[in-house]
XYZ file of C-alpha atoms in Angstrom:
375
model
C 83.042 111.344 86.468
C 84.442 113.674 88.472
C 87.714 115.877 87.693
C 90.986 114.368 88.996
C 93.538 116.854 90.276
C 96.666 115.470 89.058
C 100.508 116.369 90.909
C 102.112 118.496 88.277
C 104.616 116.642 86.684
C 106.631 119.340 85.471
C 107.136 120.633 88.513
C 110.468 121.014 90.143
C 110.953 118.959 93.508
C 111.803 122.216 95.565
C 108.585 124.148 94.528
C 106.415 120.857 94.655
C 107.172 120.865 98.498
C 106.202 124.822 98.993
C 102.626 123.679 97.307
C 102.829 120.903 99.227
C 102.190 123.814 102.677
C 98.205 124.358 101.705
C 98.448 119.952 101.265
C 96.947 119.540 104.783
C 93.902 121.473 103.930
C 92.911 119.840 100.753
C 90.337 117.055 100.405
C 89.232 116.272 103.817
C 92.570 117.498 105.085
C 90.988 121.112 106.875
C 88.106 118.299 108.241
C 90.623 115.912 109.784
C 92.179 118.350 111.209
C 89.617 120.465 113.213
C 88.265 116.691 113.788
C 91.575 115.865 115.734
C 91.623 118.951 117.519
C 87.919 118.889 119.267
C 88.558 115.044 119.907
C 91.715 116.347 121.806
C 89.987 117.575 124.403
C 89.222 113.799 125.369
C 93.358 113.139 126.241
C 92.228 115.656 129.452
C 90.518 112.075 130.962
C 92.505 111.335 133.584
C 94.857 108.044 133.945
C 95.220 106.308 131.496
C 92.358 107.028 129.500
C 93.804 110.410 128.367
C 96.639 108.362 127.470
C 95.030 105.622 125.307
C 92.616 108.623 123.665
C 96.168 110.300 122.578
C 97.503 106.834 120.594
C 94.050 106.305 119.231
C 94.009 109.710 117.783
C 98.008 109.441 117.014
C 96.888 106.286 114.859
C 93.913 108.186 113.308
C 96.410 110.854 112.184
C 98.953 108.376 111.155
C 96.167 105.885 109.449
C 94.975 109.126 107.368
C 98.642 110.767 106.204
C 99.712 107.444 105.312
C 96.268 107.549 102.810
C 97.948 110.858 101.887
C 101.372 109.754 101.293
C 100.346 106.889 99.387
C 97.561 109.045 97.428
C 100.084 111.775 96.068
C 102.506 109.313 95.503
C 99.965 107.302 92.716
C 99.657 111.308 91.605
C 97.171 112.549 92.963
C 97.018 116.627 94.260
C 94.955 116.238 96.739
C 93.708 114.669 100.176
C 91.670 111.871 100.094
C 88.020 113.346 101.478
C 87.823 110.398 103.485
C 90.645 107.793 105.418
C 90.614 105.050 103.240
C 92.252 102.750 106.297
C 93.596 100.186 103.548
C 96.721 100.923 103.044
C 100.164 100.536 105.234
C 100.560 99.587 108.726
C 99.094 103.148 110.850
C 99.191 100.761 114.061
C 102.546 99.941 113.681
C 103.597 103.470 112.781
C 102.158 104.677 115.984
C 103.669 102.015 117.743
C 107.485 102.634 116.511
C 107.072 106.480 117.349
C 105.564 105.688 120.644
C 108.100 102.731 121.606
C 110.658 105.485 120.738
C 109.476 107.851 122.950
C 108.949 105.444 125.748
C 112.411 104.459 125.215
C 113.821 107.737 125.378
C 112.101 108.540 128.480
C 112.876 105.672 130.736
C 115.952 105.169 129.578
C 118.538 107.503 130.928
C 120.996 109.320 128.744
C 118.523 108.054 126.309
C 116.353 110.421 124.838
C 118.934 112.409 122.205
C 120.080 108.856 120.318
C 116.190 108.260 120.391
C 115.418 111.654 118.864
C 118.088 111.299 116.510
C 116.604 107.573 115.210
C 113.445 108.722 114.736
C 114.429 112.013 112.514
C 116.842 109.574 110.311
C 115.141 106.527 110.176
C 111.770 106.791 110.969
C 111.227 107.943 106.790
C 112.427 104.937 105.671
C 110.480 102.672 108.095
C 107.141 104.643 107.234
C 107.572 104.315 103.696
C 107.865 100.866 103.791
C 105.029 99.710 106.317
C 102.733 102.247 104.283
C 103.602 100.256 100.836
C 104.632 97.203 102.451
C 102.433 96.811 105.404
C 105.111 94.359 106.694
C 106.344 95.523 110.068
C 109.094 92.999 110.449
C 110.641 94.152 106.803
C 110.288 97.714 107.866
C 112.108 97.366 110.637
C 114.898 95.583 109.432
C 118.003 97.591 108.586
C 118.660 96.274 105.633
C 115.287 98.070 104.352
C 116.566 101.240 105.546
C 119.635 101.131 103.467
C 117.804 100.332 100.558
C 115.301 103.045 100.769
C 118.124 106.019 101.671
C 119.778 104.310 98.672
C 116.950 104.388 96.059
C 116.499 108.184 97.115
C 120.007 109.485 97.223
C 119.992 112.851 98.614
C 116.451 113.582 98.299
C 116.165 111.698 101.766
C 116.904 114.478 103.214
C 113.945 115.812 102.513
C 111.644 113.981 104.772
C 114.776 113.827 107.156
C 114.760 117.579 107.600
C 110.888 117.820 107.412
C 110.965 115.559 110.961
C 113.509 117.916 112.425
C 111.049 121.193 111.486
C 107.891 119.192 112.943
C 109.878 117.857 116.132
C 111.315 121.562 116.767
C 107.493 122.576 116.128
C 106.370 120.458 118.781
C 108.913 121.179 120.779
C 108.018 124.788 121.002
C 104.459 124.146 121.864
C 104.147 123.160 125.208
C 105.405 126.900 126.030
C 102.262 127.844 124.572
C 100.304 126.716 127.957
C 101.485 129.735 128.946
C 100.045 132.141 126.593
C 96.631 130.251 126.090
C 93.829 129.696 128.335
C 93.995 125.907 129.378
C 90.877 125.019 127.434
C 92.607 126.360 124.105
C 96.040 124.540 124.277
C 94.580 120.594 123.516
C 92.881 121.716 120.231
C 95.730 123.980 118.995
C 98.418 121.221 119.976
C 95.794 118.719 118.327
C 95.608 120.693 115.028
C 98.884 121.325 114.445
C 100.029 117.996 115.379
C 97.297 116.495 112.745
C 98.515 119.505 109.715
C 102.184 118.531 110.371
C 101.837 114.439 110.053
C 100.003 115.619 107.231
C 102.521 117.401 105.305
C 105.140 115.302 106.520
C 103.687 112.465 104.881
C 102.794 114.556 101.774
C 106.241 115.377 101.625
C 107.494 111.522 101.765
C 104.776 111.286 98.904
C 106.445 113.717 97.019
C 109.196 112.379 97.055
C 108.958 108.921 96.050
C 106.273 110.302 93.032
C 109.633 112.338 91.934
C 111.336 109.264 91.838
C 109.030 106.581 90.622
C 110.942 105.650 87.451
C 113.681 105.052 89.449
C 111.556 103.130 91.934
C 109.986 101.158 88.986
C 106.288 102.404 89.955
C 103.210 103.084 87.265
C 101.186 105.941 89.213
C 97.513 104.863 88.686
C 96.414 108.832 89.032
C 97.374 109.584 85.292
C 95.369 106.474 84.408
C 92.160 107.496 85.684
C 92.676 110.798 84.415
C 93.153 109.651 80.519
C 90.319 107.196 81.312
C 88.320 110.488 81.980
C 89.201 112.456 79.257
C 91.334 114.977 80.574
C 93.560 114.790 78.195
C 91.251 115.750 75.873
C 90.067 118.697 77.978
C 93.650 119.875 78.259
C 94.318 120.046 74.522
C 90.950 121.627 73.661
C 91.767 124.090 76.529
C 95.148 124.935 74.271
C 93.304 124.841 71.148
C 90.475 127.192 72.496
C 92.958 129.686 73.715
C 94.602 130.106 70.673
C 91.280 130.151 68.469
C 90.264 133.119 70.621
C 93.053 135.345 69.398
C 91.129 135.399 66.079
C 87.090 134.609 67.264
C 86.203 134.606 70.901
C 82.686 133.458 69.874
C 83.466 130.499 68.099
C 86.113 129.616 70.889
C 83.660 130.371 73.823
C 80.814 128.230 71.710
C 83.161 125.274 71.540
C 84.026 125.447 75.120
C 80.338 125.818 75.786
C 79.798 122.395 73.890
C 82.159 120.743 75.862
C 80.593 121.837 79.588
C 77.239 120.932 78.153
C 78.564 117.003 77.138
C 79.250 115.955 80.083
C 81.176 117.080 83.794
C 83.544 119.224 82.838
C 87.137 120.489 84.968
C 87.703 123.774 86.532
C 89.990 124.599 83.781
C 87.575 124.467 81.072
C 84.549 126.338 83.211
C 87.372 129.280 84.037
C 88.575 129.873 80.209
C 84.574 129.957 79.096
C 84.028 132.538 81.611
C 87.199 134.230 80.886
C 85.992 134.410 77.037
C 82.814 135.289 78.318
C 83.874 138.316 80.147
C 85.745 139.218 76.717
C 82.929 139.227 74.743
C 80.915 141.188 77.139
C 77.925 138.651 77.891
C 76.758 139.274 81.339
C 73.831 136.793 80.408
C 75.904 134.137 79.509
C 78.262 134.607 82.940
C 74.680 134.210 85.024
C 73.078 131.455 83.194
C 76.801 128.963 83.099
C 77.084 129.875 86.815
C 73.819 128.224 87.465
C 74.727 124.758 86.243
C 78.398 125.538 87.503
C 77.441 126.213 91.228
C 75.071 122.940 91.139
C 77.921 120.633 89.720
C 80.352 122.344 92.541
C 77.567 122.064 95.445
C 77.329 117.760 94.299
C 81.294 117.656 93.860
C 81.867 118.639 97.852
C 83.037 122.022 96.416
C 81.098 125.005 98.348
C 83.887 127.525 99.135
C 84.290 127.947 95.130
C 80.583 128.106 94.802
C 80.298 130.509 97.322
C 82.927 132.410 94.972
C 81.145 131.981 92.041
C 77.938 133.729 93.901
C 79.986 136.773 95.535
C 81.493 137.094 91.557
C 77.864 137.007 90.415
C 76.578 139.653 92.154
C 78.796 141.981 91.256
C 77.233 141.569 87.808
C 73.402 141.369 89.121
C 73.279 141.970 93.018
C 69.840 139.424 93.117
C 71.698 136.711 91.188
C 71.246 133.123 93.889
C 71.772 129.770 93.127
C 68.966 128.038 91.241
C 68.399 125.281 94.070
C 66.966 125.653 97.035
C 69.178 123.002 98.976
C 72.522 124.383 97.194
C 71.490 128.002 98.267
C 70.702 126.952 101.650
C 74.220 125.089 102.214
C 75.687 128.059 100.409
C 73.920 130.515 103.459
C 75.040 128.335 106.270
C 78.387 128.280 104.563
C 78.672 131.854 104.111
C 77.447 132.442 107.527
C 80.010 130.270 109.043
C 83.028 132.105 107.277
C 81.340 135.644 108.726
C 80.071 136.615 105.549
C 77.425 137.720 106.925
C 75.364 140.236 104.298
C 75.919 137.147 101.712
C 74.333 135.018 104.176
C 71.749 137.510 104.702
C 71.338 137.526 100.851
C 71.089 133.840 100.292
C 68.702 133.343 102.923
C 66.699 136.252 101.283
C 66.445 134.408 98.377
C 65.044 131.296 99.953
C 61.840 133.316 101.607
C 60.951 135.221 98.292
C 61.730 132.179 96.015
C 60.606 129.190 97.791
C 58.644 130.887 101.135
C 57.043 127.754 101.903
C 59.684 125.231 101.810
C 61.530 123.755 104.799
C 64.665 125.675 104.193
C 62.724 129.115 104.766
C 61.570 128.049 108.251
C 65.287 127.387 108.879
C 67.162 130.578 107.667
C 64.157 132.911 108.761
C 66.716 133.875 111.315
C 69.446 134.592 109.072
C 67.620 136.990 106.599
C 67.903 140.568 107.736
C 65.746 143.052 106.042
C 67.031 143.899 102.205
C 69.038 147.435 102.075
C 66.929 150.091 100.123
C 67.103 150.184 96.658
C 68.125 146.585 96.300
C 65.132 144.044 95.428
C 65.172 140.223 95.103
């Protein structure tokens, strides 16, 4: 089962939300986002198909942070990879934010009391159609009082967070000016899509602060116990202060552990730590090989591509044991301009496997080895 990433719940409100920044590109957050921004190219269609392309993708962004919201508000740390699309009303919060604009634009002497709604109220109506999924209740003002009620002052919180994002899009029009035309629809598109984001994060935040209060049982913590991370946690403390006195026998129970079954970041970190301690270069190659598969299956590349660049600083031919793994790993790698660990990885793939698939495919990408440095 994999590791659950669990909100800290230590963790004081005010530095929850300054974590909360790097929310939008957790999960499938960085996805969704450059997602949004190449579809935004579509709102260029003229009449109203532009138009209609802008709500869909407004209710794509919506339908996803309100998986967020809800998601770190059961406890969890990060995005969803995926919009799970079964929870709350994103419809109807696209249609209250567009009837608002729409109201504030045809009506004159309008647009200000329209603004000023949607920063104080539209919180408390989101909140409720994303637990709720009753439009009528969220829009009734007696829900509104309720919800600023059960929060106190910590509804300020989303409150302000809709006056940042509103001055944020506010201020990006002006960037037409500065950006070649074909540049502006994915940059507005991306930062619209990382903003909803953390906006809803935030919202999440706050009602997972508050959830005795609120009378809710986060299911996050559950899962988590069900998995054994408890367990992990307190052999974690025990191992750390067991290696004061014998690093082996710590680093050989923490080996145990990773070889039972899938084991969390935490636990994989302290054995190499210990590792490193005790000087056993052998031991750092041969757990990296089963670490960088079980990162590779978990959706986890950047940190595998880590673990490789951290590698070969120990043995400059040290690759992945896989052929698929090193192969994503070299596209990967190429992608974030890395280019002579590209060039390595794909390296690997002609001397180790030279007649596989994945050879014919990365032929391109292998420049010749630098002297004095063999596979």
């Amino acid at each position: 089962m994999a590791h659950t990433e669990l909100v800290d719940v230590d963790l004081p409100l005010g530095q929850r939300l300054l974590r909360g920044l790097g929310y939008p590109m957790s999960g499938g957050g960085l996805s969704a986002c450059i997602a949004l921004a190449l579809c935004s190219y579509l709102t260029l269609l003229p009449m109203l198909i532009g138009f209609a392309i802008k709500l869909l993708l407004c209710a794509a962004a919506f339908g996803y942070a309100i998986d967020g919201m809800v998601s770190t508000a059961d406890g969890y740390a990060q995005l969803p990879e995926v919009s799970l699309s079964h929870t709350g009303s994103p419809k109807g919060v696209t249609f209250v934010y567009v009837l608002i604009l729409l109201a504030g634009m045809a009506i004159p002497h309008a647009f200000w009391p329209a603004l000023a709604f949607a920063v104080l109220v539209m919180p408390a109506m989101v909140m409720s159609l994303a637990f709720d999924g009753d439009f009528f209740l969220a829009t009734n003002p007696a829900t509104w009082v309720r919800v600023v009620k059960r929060f106190g002052m910590a509804y300020l919180v989303p409150v302000l967070s809709n006056v940042v994002i509103l001055a944020v899009i506010w201020l990006l029009p002006p960037m037409r000016a500065w950006l070649p035309g074909l540049l502006y629809p994915p940059v507005f598109g991306f930062c619209f899509t990382y903003l909803v984001l953390l906006n809803f994060h935030w919202m999440g935040l706050c009602i997972w602060h508050h959830r005795e209060r609120l009378g809710m049982t986060p299911g996050a913590p559950k899962q988590a116990s069900a998995a054994g991370q408890d367990a992990d946690e307190m052999l974690a403390s025990e191992c750390k202060a067991l290696a004061e006195n014998d690093l082996e026998l710590a680093a050989m129970r923490l080996r145990d552990r990773i070889r039972k079954r899938m084991a969390p970041a935490s636990i994989h970190l302290l054995f190499r730590e210990l590792a490193r301690k005790l000087g056993r270069n052998d031991v750092l190659l041969d757990h990296a090989q089963a670490w960088i598969t079980q990162l590779c299956t978990n959706g986890e590349a950047r940190r595998a591509l880590g673990l490789v660049q951290e590698c070969r600083d120990i043995d400059p031919a040290f690759s992945p044991a896989a052929p698929d793994d090193t192969e994503m790993l070299a596209h990967l790698a190429s992608r974030m301009g890395m280019r002579d660990l590209a060039s390595h990885l794909a390296r690997s793939i002609l001397e180790r496997w030279p007649q596989g698939e994945a050879a014919g495919r990365l032929g391109d990408m292998a420049d010749p080895a630098p002297e004095g440095r063999k596979l």
